[in-house]
Short mmCIF file of C-alpha atoms in Angstrom, two decimals:
data_model
loop_
_atom_site.label_atom_id
_atom_site.label_comp_id
_atom_site.label_asym_id
_atom_site.label_seq_id
_atom_site.Cartn_x
_atom_site.Cartn_y
_atom_site.Cartn_z
CA MET K 740 18.36 2.47 -17.44
CA ALA K 741 20.43 -0.69 -17.34
CA THR K 742 23.14 -0.81 -20.00
CA CYS K 743 24.03 -4.50 -20.00
CA PRO K 744 22.07 -7.71 -19.54
CA PRO K 745 24.14 -9.46 -16.82
CA TYR K 746 22.46 -9.59 -13.45
CA PRO K 747 24.06 -8.64 -10.12
CA THR K 748 25.70 -11.24 -7.98
CA ARG K 749 24.50 -11.76 -4.45
CA PRO K 750 26.61 -12.08 -1.32
CA GLY K 751 27.99 -15.55 -1.13
CA ASP K 752 28.11 -16.09 -4.91
CA PRO K 753 31.47 -17.19 -6.26
CA THR K 754 31.60 -14.23 -8.63
CA GLY K 755 31.11 -11.37 -6.29
CA GLY K 756 30.64 -10.15 -2.76
CA ASP K 757 32.19 -11.36 0.47
CA PRO K 758 29.96 -13.95 2.11
CA LEU K 759 28.79 -13.29 5.64
CA ARG K 760 30.41 -16.48 6.92
CA HIS K 761 30.79 -15.58 10.59
CA ALA K 762 27.51 -13.76 11.28
CA HIS K 763 26.56 -13.54 14.93
CA TRP K 764 23.51 -15.50 16.00
CA TRP K 765 21.45 -12.36 16.57
CA GLN K 766 22.05 -11.30 12.95
CA ARG K 767 20.23 -14.30 11.56
CA LYS K 768 16.88 -13.60 9.95
CA SER K 769 15.18 -16.45 11.78
CA VAL K 770 16.31 -15.09 15.14
CA ARG K 771 15.07 -11.58 14.37
CA TYR K 772 11.74 -12.79 13.03
CA GLY K 773 11.33 -15.06 16.03
CA ALA K 774 12.07 -12.25 18.46
CA LEU K 775 9.60 -9.92 16.74
CA ILE K 776 6.83 -12.52 16.67
CA SER K 777 7.45 -13.40 20.32
CA LEU K 778 7.31 -9.72 21.30
CA LEU K 779 4.02 -9.16 19.49
CA ALA K 780 2.53 -12.39 20.86
CA LEU K 781 3.51 -11.47 24.41
CA SER K 782 2.04 -7.99 23.96
CA GLY K 783 -1.15 -9.55 22.63
CA LEU K 784 -1.51 -11.83 25.63
CA VAL K 785 -0.93 -8.98 28.07
CA ILE K 786 -3.37 -6.63 26.33
CA LEU K 787 -5.91 -9.46 26.19
CA ALA K 788 -5.63 -9.98 29.93
CA LEU K 789 -5.90 -6.25 30.67
CA VAL K 790 -8.97 -5.73 28.47
CA ARG K 791 -10.67 -8.81 29.85
CA GLN K 792 -9.95 -7.63 33.40
CA GLN K 793 -11.65 -4.29 32.71
CA THR K 794 -14.62 -5.60 30.73
CA GLY K 795 -15.20 -9.09 32.10
CA THR K 796 -15.41 -12.21 29.97
CA GLU K 797 -18.91 -11.55 28.65
CA GLY K 798 -18.18 -7.90 27.94
CA PHE K 799 -14.95 -8.87 26.19
CA LEU K 800 -16.74 -11.29 23.88
CA VAL K 801 -19.46 -8.75 23.04
CA GLY K 802 -16.85 -6.05 22.42
CA LEU K 803 -14.80 -8.40 20.25
CA GLY K 804 -17.79 -9.36 18.13
CA LEU K 805 -18.78 -5.72 17.54
CA ALA K 806 -15.25 -4.33 17.12
CA VAL K 807 -14.34 -6.78 14.37
CA LEU K 808 -17.14 -5.54 12.07
CA PRO K 809 -15.36 -2.50 10.53
CA VAL K 810 -11.97 -4.24 10.21
CA PRO K 811 -12.62 -6.01 6.85
CA LEU K 812 -13.97 -2.77 5.36
CA LEU K 813 -10.94 -0.77 6.45
CA MET K 814 -8.45 -3.41 5.35
CA ALA K 815 -10.14 -3.71 1.96
CA ALA K 816 -10.07 0.08 1.50
CA PHE K 817 -6.35 0.35 2.23
CA ARG K 818 -5.57 -2.71 0.13
CA TRP K 819 -7.48 -1.11 -2.76
CA LEU K 820 -5.34 2.01 -2.46
CA ASP K 821 -2.24 -0.19 -2.62
CA ARG K 822 -3.23 -2.06 -5.80
CA VAL K 823 -0.91 -0.11 -8.11
CA ALA K 824 2.22 -1.34 -6.30
CA PRO K 825 0.98 -3.76 -3.64
CA GLY K 826 3.29 -4.27 -0.71
CA PRO K 827 3.98 -7.64 0.88
CA TRP K 828 1.29 -9.07 3.13
CA ARG K 829 3.85 -9.63 5.89
CA ASN K 830 4.29 -5.85 6.23
CA LEU K 831 0.55 -5.35 6.63
CA LEU K 832 0.25 -8.20 9.11
CA PHE K 833 3.09 -6.73 11.15
CA CYS K 834 1.50 -3.28 11.14
CA PHE K 835 -1.92 -4.58 12.17
CA ALA K 836 -0.41 -6.74 14.93
CA TRP K 837 1.71 -3.84 16.17
CA GLY K 838 -1.29 -1.54 16.34
CA ALA K 839 -3.56 -4.10 17.99
CA CYS K 840 -1.00 -5.47 20.46
CA ALA K 841 2.15 -3.41 21.06
CA ALA K 842 0.77 0.10 20.45
CA ALA K 843 -2.44 -0.63 22.38
CA LEU K 844 -0.46 -2.00 25.32
CA ILE K 845 1.83 1.03 25.39
CA ALA K 846 -1.18 3.35 25.23
CA ILE K 847 -3.10 1.64 28.05
CA ILE K 848 -0.13 1.55 30.41
CA ALA K 849 1.15 5.06 29.64
CA ASN K 850 -2.28 6.72 29.65
CA SER K 851 -3.28 5.09 32.94
CA PHE K 852 0.00 6.01 34.61
CA ALA K 853 -0.09 9.62 33.37
CA THR K 854 -3.73 10.14 34.35
CA LYS K 855 -3.18 8.74 37.85
CA TRP K 856 -0.08 10.88 38.31
CA ILE K 857 -1.94 14.05 37.25
CA ALA K 858 -4.90 13.20 39.49
CA THR K 859 -2.55 12.68 42.45
CA ALA K 860 -0.60 15.87 41.77
CA THR K 861 -3.66 18.08 41.26
CA ALA K 862 -6.16 16.30 43.54
CA ASP K 863 -8.75 16.78 40.77
CA PRO K 864 -9.67 13.49 39.03
CA THR K 865 -12.09 15.18 36.60
CA SER K 866 -9.47 17.58 35.28
CA ALA K 867 -6.95 14.74 35.15
CA ASP K 868 -9.27 12.67 32.93
CA THR K 869 -9.87 15.63 30.60
CA LEU K 870 -6.18 16.46 30.39
CA GLY K 871 -5.29 12.83 29.85
CA ALA K 872 -7.78 12.45 27.00
CA THR K 873 -6.93 15.71 25.20
CA VAL K 874 -3.16 15.93 25.76
CA ILE K 875 -1.59 12.72 27.03
CA ALA K 876 -3.54 10.20 24.93
CA PRO K 877 -2.87 11.85 21.53
CA ILE K 878 0.86 12.09 22.22
CA VAL K 879 1.22 8.54 23.52
CA GLU K 880 -1.05 6.81 21.02
CA GLU K 881 0.21 8.56 17.89
CA SER K 882 3.82 8.00 18.93
CA ALA K 883 3.16 4.31 19.56
CA LYS K 884 1.51 3.90 16.16
CA ALA K 885 4.24 5.90 14.42
CA ALA K 886 6.80 3.39 15.71
CA ALA K 887 5.44 0.75 13.32
CA ILE K 888 5.71 3.15 10.36
CA LEU K 889 9.28 3.99 11.36
CA LEU K 890 10.24 0.31 11.60
CA VAL K 891 8.88 -0.46 8.12
CA PHE K 892 10.54 2.68 6.77
CA LEU K 893 13.94 1.66 8.18
CA PHE K 894 13.94 -2.11 7.68
CA ARG K 895 11.67 -2.53 4.62
CA ARG K 896 12.85 0.49 2.70
CA ARG K 897 12.35 -1.08 -0.72
CA ASP K 898 8.65 -1.58 0.07
CA PHE K 899 8.25 2.04 1.17
CA THR K 900 8.41 4.09 -2.01
CA GLY K 901 5.99 6.98 -1.63
CA ILE K 902 2.92 8.60 -0.15
CA VAL K 903 0.50 5.77 -0.91
CA ASP K 904 2.74 3.28 0.88
CA GLY K 905 2.87 5.59 3.90
CA VAL K 906 -0.91 5.95 3.92
CA VAL K 907 -1.49 2.20 3.68
CA ILE K 908 1.03 1.29 6.38
CA ALA K 909 -0.26 3.99 8.72
CA GLY K 910 -3.89 3.13 8.06
CA VAL K 911 -3.44 -0.58 8.72
CA THR K 912 -1.53 0.15 11.93
CA ALA K 913 -4.28 2.47 13.13
CA THR K 914 -6.94 -0.08 12.16
CA GLY K 915 -5.33 -2.62 14.48
CA PHE K 916 -5.13 -0.05 17.27
CA ALA K 917 -8.75 1.00 16.84
CA PHE K 918 -9.81 -2.66 16.86
CA THR K 919 -8.35 -3.24 20.34
CA GLU K 920 -9.59 0.10 21.63
CA ASN K 921 -13.10 -0.61 20.38
CA ILE K 922 -13.11 -3.94 22.23
CA LEU K 923 -12.30 -2.06 25.43
CA TYR K 924 -14.90 0.70 24.94
CA LEU K 925 -17.70 -1.57 23.71
CA GLY K 926 -17.02 -4.18 26.39
CA THR K 927 -17.06 -1.49 29.09
CA ALA K 928 -20.31 -0.08 27.69
CA PHE K 929 -21.88 -3.54 27.76
CA GLY K 930 -20.83 -3.94 31.40
CA THR K 931 -22.44 -0.60 32.20
CA ASP K 932 -25.68 -1.71 30.58
CA GLN K 933 -25.58 -4.92 32.59
CA LEU K 934 -25.41 -2.89 35.80
CA ASN K 935 -27.95 -0.25 34.81
CA GLY K 936 -30.35 -2.48 32.91
CA GLY K 937 -29.89 -0.68 29.58
CA ARG K 938 -31.45 -2.41 26.60
CA GLY K 939 -31.94 -1.85 22.89
CA ILE K 940 -31.21 1.32 20.99
CA ALA K 941 -31.18 3.46 24.16
CA SER K 942 -28.35 1.43 25.70
CA VAL K 943 -24.82 2.68 26.22
CA THR K 944 -23.54 -0.16 24.02
CA ALA K 945 -25.68 0.96 21.08
CA ALA K 946 -24.60 4.59 21.49
CA THR K 947 -20.92 3.63 21.71
CA PHE K 948 -21.25 1.37 18.67
CA PHE K 949 -22.91 4.14 16.67
CA VAL K 950 -20.27 6.74 17.52
CA ARG K 951 -17.16 4.58 17.19
CA VAL K 952 -18.07 2.03 14.51
CA VAL K 953 -20.76 3.70 12.37
CA MET K 954 -19.85 7.38 12.47
CA SER K 955 -16.09 7.31 12.87
CA PRO K 956 -14.49 4.02 11.81
CA PHE K 957 -11.82 6.04 9.98
CA ALA K 958 -10.98 8.27 12.97
CA HIS K 959 -7.78 6.58 14.12
CA PRO K 960 -6.61 5.82 10.56
CA LEU K 961 -7.26 9.45 9.64
CA PHE K 962 -4.99 10.70 12.42
CA THR K 963 -2.14 8.30 11.73
CA VAL K 964 -2.33 8.76 7.97
CA LEU K 965 -0.86 12.23 8.48
CA THR K 966 2.23 10.60 9.95
CA GLY K 967 2.29 8.13 7.07
CA ILE K 968 2.15 10.97 4.53
CA GLY K 969 5.14 12.56 6.25
CA PHE K 970 7.14 9.36 5.93
CA GLY K 971 5.96 8.99 2.32
CA VAL K 972 7.27 12.45 1.43
CA SER K 973 10.51 11.56 3.17
CA ALA K 974 10.76 8.40 1.07
CA LEU K 975 10.44 10.51 -2.08
CA SER K 976 13.23 12.86 -0.98
CA ALA K 977 16.84 12.46 -2.01
CA GLU K 978 19.25 10.86 0.44
CA ARG K 979 21.24 14.08 0.74
CA GLN K 980 18.19 16.00 2.00
CA HIS K 981 18.75 14.93 5.59
CA ILE K 982 16.86 17.78 7.27
CA ARG K 983 13.80 17.33 5.10
CA ARG K 984 13.78 13.56 5.61
CA VAL K 985 13.61 14.11 9.37
CA LEU K 986 11.43 17.20 9.68
CA VAL K 987 8.61 16.13 7.35
CA PRO K 988 7.75 12.92 9.29
CA LEU K 989 7.95 14.86 12.56
CA THR K 990 5.58 17.48 11.13
CA GLY K 991 3.15 14.77 10.10
CA LEU K 992 3.33 13.26 13.59
CA LEU K 993 2.61 16.64 15.21
CA LEU K 994 -0.37 17.18 12.88
CA ALA K 995 -1.68 13.72 13.78
CA MET K 996 -1.39 14.54 17.48
CA GLY K 997 -3.16 17.87 16.95
CA MET K 998 -6.06 16.32 15.04
CA HIS K 999 -6.34 13.55 17.62
CA ALA K 1000 -6.40 16.09 20.45
CA THR K 1001 -9.10 18.11 18.70
CA TRP K 1002 -11.21 14.97 18.27
CA ASN K 1003 -10.81 13.85 21.88
CA GLY K 1004 -11.48 17.35 23.19
CA SER K 1005 -14.67 17.83 21.18
CA SER K 1006 -16.77 16.67 24.13
CA THR K 1007 -15.54 19.65 26.16
CA PHE K 1008 -16.76 22.16 23.58
CA GLY K 1009 -20.37 22.09 24.72
CA GLU K 1010 -23.41 19.96 24.13
CA TYR K 1011 -22.97 19.88 20.36
CA GLY K 1012 -19.19 20.15 20.33
CA PHE K 1013 -18.71 16.61 19.08
CA PHE K 1014 -21.07 17.06 16.11
CA ALA K 1015 -19.56 20.47 15.29
CA VAL K 1016 -16.02 19.07 15.17
CA TYR K 1017 -17.23 16.05 13.23
CA ALA K 1018 -19.06 18.10 10.57
CA MET K 1019 -16.72 21.10 10.27
CA PHE K 1020 -13.35 19.46 10.80
CA MET K 1021 -13.26 15.67 10.51
CA VAL K 1022 -15.44 15.22 7.41
CA PRO K 1023 -13.61 17.86 5.32
CA ALA K 1024 -10.24 16.50 6.44
CA PHE K 1025 -11.29 12.98 5.50
CA GLY K 1026 -12.51 14.14 2.09
CA LEU K 1027 -9.30 16.10 1.43
CA LEU K 1028 -7.03 13.21 2.38
CA THR K 1029 -9.12 10.78 0.32
CA TRP K 1030 -8.78 13.02 -2.72
CA LEU K 1031 -5.02 13.36 -2.13
CA VAL K 1032 -4.50 9.61 -1.93
CA ILE K 1033 -6.59 8.84 -5.03
CA TRP K 1034 -4.84 11.61 -6.96
CA THR K 1035 -1.47 10.21 -5.93
CA ARG K 1036 -2.61 6.75 -7.04
CA GLN K 1037 -3.47 8.09 -10.49
CA ARG K 1038 -0.09 9.80 -10.70
CA GLU K 1039 1.57 6.48 -9.97
CA LEU K 1040 -0.22 4.92 -12.95
CA LYS K 1041 0.89 7.85 -15.08
CA THR K 1042 4.47 7.31 -13.93
CA VAL K 1043 4.24 3.68 -15.04
CA ARG K 1044 3.05 4.72 -18.51
CA GLU K 1045 5.79 7.34 -18.85
CA GLU K 1046 8.82 5.46 -17.50
CA LEU K 1047 8.44 1.91 -18.84
CA PRO K 1048 8.61 2.69 -22.60
CA ALA K 1049 12.38 3.10 -22.21
CA TYR K 1050 12.62 -0.56 -21.21
CA ALA K 1051 10.33 -1.54 -24.09
CA VAL K 1052 12.67 0.18 -26.54
CA ALA K 1053 15.60 -1.71 -25.02
CA GLY K 1054 13.81 -5.03 -25.47
CA TRP K 1055 13.04 -5.88 -21.87
CA LEU K 1056 9.29 -5.30 -22.32
CA ALA K 1057 6.89 -5.72 -25.20
CA PRO K 1058 5.80 -2.46 -26.84
CA THR K 1059 2.25 -2.71 -25.51
CA GLU K 1060 3.17 -3.45 -21.90
CA PRO K 1061 3.72 0.11 -20.59
CA TYR K 1062 0.17 1.06 -21.52
CA VAL K 1063 -1.36 -2.14 -20.13
CA LEU K 1064 0.58 -1.84 -16.87
CA GLY K 1065 -0.65 1.75 -16.52
CA SER K 1066 -4.31 0.65 -16.48
CA MET K 1067 -5.86 -1.18 -13.54
CA ARG K 1068 -8.60 -2.60 -15.78
CA ALA K 1069 -6.07 -3.99 -18.25
CA ARG K 1070 -4.08 -5.54 -15.40
CA ARG K 1071 -7.18 -7.32 -14.15
CA VAL K 1072 -7.96 -8.60 -17.65
CA ALA K 1073 -4.41 -9.95 -17.96
CA ARG K 1074 -4.64 -11.83 -14.64
CA ASP K 1075 -8.02 -13.31 -15.55
CA TYR K 1076 -6.71 -14.45 -18.93
CA ALA K 1077 -3.66 -16.08 -17.34
CA ARG K 1078 -5.90 -17.87 -14.83
CA ARG K 1079 -8.05 -19.30 -17.63
CA GLN K 1080 -5.34 -20.15 -20.15
CA PHE K 1081 -2.11 -20.86 -18.30
CA GLY K 1082 -2.80 -22.97 -15.25
CA GLY K 1083 -5.15 -21.27 -12.81
CA ARG K 1084 -4.10 -19.29 -9.78
CA PRO K 1085 -0.32 -19.85 -10.03
CA ALA K 1086 -0.32 -18.26 -13.48
CA ALA K 1087 -2.48 -15.35 -12.31
CA ARG K 1088 -0.14 -14.90 -9.36
CA ALA K 1089 2.85 -14.83 -11.71
CA VAL K 1090 1.19 -12.10 -13.81
CA ALA K 1091 0.36 -10.12 -10.66
CA GLN K 1092 3.98 -10.36 -9.56
CA TYR K 1093 5.10 -9.27 -13.01
CA GLU K 1094 2.85 -6.21 -12.75
CA ALA K 1095 4.16 -5.37 -9.28
CA TYR K 1096 7.82 -5.69 -10.30
CA ALA K 1097 7.25 -3.60 -13.42
CA THR K 1098 5.60 -0.90 -11.32
CA SER K 1099 8.52 -0.89 -8.89
CA LEU K 1100 10.87 -0.61 -11.86
CA ALA K 1101 8.97 2.43 -13.15
CA PHE K 1102 9.12 4.11 -9.72
CA LEU K 1103 12.84 3.35 -9.47
CA ARG K 1104 13.58 4.84 -12.86
CA HIS K 1105 11.47 7.90 -12.04
CA ARG K 1106 13.51 8.51 -8.89
CA GLY K 1107 16.73 8.04 -10.82
CA ARG K 1108 15.67 10.48 -13.53
CA LEU K 1109 14.92 13.08 -10.86
CA GLY K 1110 18.29 12.51 -9.20
CA LYS K 1111 16.75 10.97 -6.06
CA ALA K 1112 17.86 7.37 -6.50
CA ASN K 1113 19.63 5.53 -3.72
CA ALA K 1114 23.12 4.14 -3.97
CA ASP K 1115 21.82 0.68 -4.91
CA PHE K 1116 19.98 1.93 -8.00
CA VAL K 1117 21.83 -0.25 -10.53
CA VAL K 1118 21.63 -3.38 -8.39
CA ARG K 1119 17.95 -2.88 -7.69
CA GLU K 1120 17.17 -2.19 -11.35
CA ARG K 1121 18.86 -5.40 -12.48
CA GLU K 1122 17.10 -7.40 -9.79
CA LEU K 1123 13.72 -6.14 -10.97
CA LEU K 1124 14.56 -6.83 -14.62
CA GLN K 1125 15.59 -10.34 -13.70
CA GLU K 1126 12.28 -10.94 -11.91
CA LEU K 1127 10.41 -9.70 -14.98
CA TRP K 1128 12.45 -11.91 -17.30
CA ARG K 1129 11.68 -15.00 -15.22
CA ARG K 1130 7.91 -14.48 -15.62
CA ARG K 1131 7.78 -13.28 -19.22
CA ASP K 1132 6.53 -16.55 -20.74
CA VAL K 1133 3.22 -16.29 -18.90
CA ALA K 1134 2.92 -12.54 -18.46
CA ARG K 1135 3.57 -11.37 -22.01
CA PRO K 1136 0.76 -13.28 -23.75
CA ALA K 1137 -1.62 -12.27 -20.96
CA LEU K 1138 -0.66 -8.60 -21.21
CA ASP K 1139 -0.91 -8.73 -25.00
CA HIS K 1140 -4.42 -10.14 -24.69
CA ALA K 1141 -5.32 -7.38 -22.24
CA ALA K 1142 -4.03 -4.79 -24.71
CA ARG K 1143 -6.29 -6.16 -27.44
CA ILE K 1144 -9.33 -6.22 -25.15
CA THR K 1145 -8.95 -2.83 -23.46
CA ALA K 1146 -7.54 -0.71 -26.28
CA PRO K 1147 -10.18 1.81 -27.37
CA PRO K 1148 -10.83 1.56 -31.14
CA VAL K 1149 -10.27 4.76 -33.13
CA PRO K 1150 -12.48 5.05 -36.24
CA VAL K 1151 -10.74 5.71 -39.55
CA VAL K 1152 -12.64 7.57 -42.28
CA ALA K 1153 -12.58 5.78 -45.64
CA PRO K 1154 -11.22 7.75 -48.62
CA PRO K 1155 -13.78 9.06 -51.14
CA TRP K 1156 -12.26 7.05 -54.04
CA PRO K 1157 -12.63 3.30 -54.55
CA VAL K 1158 -9.69 1.16 -53.43
CA TYR K 1159 -8.95 -2.52 -53.57
CA GLY K 1160 -7.49 -3.97 -50.41
CA VAL K 1161 -5.68 -1.84 -47.85
CA TYR K 1162 -4.28 1.51 -49.04
CA GLY K 1163 -4.80 0.64 -52.71
CA TYR K 1164 -2.94 -2.68 -52.65
CA PRO K 1165 -4.64 -6.00 -53.39
CA ALA K 1166 -6.27 -7.55 -50.35
CA GLN K 1167 -4.13 -10.19 -48.72
CA PRO K 1168 -5.36 -13.23 -46.79
CA ALA K 1169 -5.46 -12.86 -43.02
CA GLN K 1170 -2.18 -13.70 -41.34
CA THR K 1171 -1.96 -15.80 -38.24
CA VAL K 1172 -1.28 -13.92 -35.05
CA GLN K 1173 2.09 -14.99 -33.67
CA PRO K 1174 2.56 -15.01 -29.90
CA PHE K 1175 5.33 -13.02 -28.29
CA GLN K 1176 8.67 -14.59 -29.01
CA THR K 1177 11.65 -14.65 -26.70
CA VAL K 1178 13.37 -11.27 -26.80
CA GLN K 1179 16.97 -11.00 -25.73
CA PRO K 1180 17.67 -8.04 -23.42
CA PHE K 1181 18.50 -4.78 -25.17
CA GLN K 1182 17.62 -6.09 -28.64
CA ALA K 1183 14.75 -4.91 -30.78
CA ALA K 1184 11.57 -6.90 -30.31
CA PRO K 1185 10.50 -9.00 -33.34
CA PRO K 1186 7.49 -7.70 -35.24
CA VAL K 1187 4.10 -9.07 -34.30
CA HIS K 1188 1.78 -9.67 -37.27
CA TYR K 1189 -1.92 -9.09 -36.92
CA PRO K 1190 -4.80 -10.01 -39.21
CA THR K 1191 -5.05 -7.77 -42.26
CA THR K 1192 -8.49 -6.23 -42.71
CA PRO K 1193 -9.68 -3.44 -44.99
CA TYR K 1194 -9.45 -0.03 -43.36
CA PRO K 1195 -8.41 -1.30 -39.91
CA ALA K 1196 -9.20 0.96 -36.96
CA TYR K 1197 -6.02 2.49 -35.53
CA ASN K 1198 -5.05 0.83 -32.28
CA PRO K 1199 -2.26 2.47 -30.26
CA TYR K 1200 -1.46 -0.87 -28.61
CA ARG K 1201 -0.84 -2.62 -31.91
CA THR K 1202 2.52 -1.36 -33.07
#
């Protein structure tokens, strides 16, 4: 835990750090962001042209309209998982764009080239298609999607703190990839129906929509999540565990490729091979991974409740805050109260940021207590404390209100003898509740007086 209130100086400040005065032009943030956006935009235009060439304009529009349907559901599910310590939206937008544009483009080009090469070498197009779907496609597609996870892991390390972050980043990347792939498959199916006269529920488009959008919208995210879990375990490992930090993500990538290959090869297992793999393999795997992610999410809330009391004792947080920040319901109550009482959405956003920074602080302290903190532990801790201190005027009253609303009352049995007032003392008039006062760092928080009532129910949040 931090031992002194001063905050760290940043590069370029007069009190510390050598400023990066002569940075090369390619080291500027604007140049790097511009290059990344240009790369993704160019990939998007190329993949758009390729898909439209294969499906036609009408097929492309039909495929686009049908493929977009599961995207809000998937994004909402992964965002819900990330509510304990929500990552920046820019990371999710990058992952979705990478999956939909860059990864899809790599997959289309590489899969087509490999399948044509195998067909030419073996003179057997049917076997080449089967081999391409069951071997080449899983390797190429999962590697292309894993590249986005690796980039976030390397360049947004502070936003990648554990298994849930790996699951969310991998799932959003795979959602973008599946979106583009569904446009291609559904548009091609619509073109086939146009040629064959298929209509209604018996059409190829309806069958493709049922299999890819209704039955298996989580297929691609399920594969790539295994890679994300590997990177999440690596993020939880100590910096000195070099072998583990490399082997675990590679193991997750290999498992993703294996599950993807099993899924793609299910059609070769007989007439009911697809349904057998779906019922006996995919559904249990999806249930197991869902349980793992939700269990990990609950452990994160427990970590918040266990690690933040140390900062409350030091005076950085109010005594009730660790318990409020460890409850998703109490967090929501605090944001709603801030929106009503302190200026609308900006106040609610400030409370949400306070909750996110406090959660990151709890995770950081947990890693430090286990001896897995990075070299910038002290600097990062002070940065997070500074962000909390800047938002305390709005966040503390809101969190205190949430503590009063969500704290479960504990009944107290009255003594069998008559008493006057509380605990035998004369009853006193109710005292006015004082709001949280400014607390200097690492000093004891001033007492908060609550209304005096006979035989008050014990409330663990009211200290």
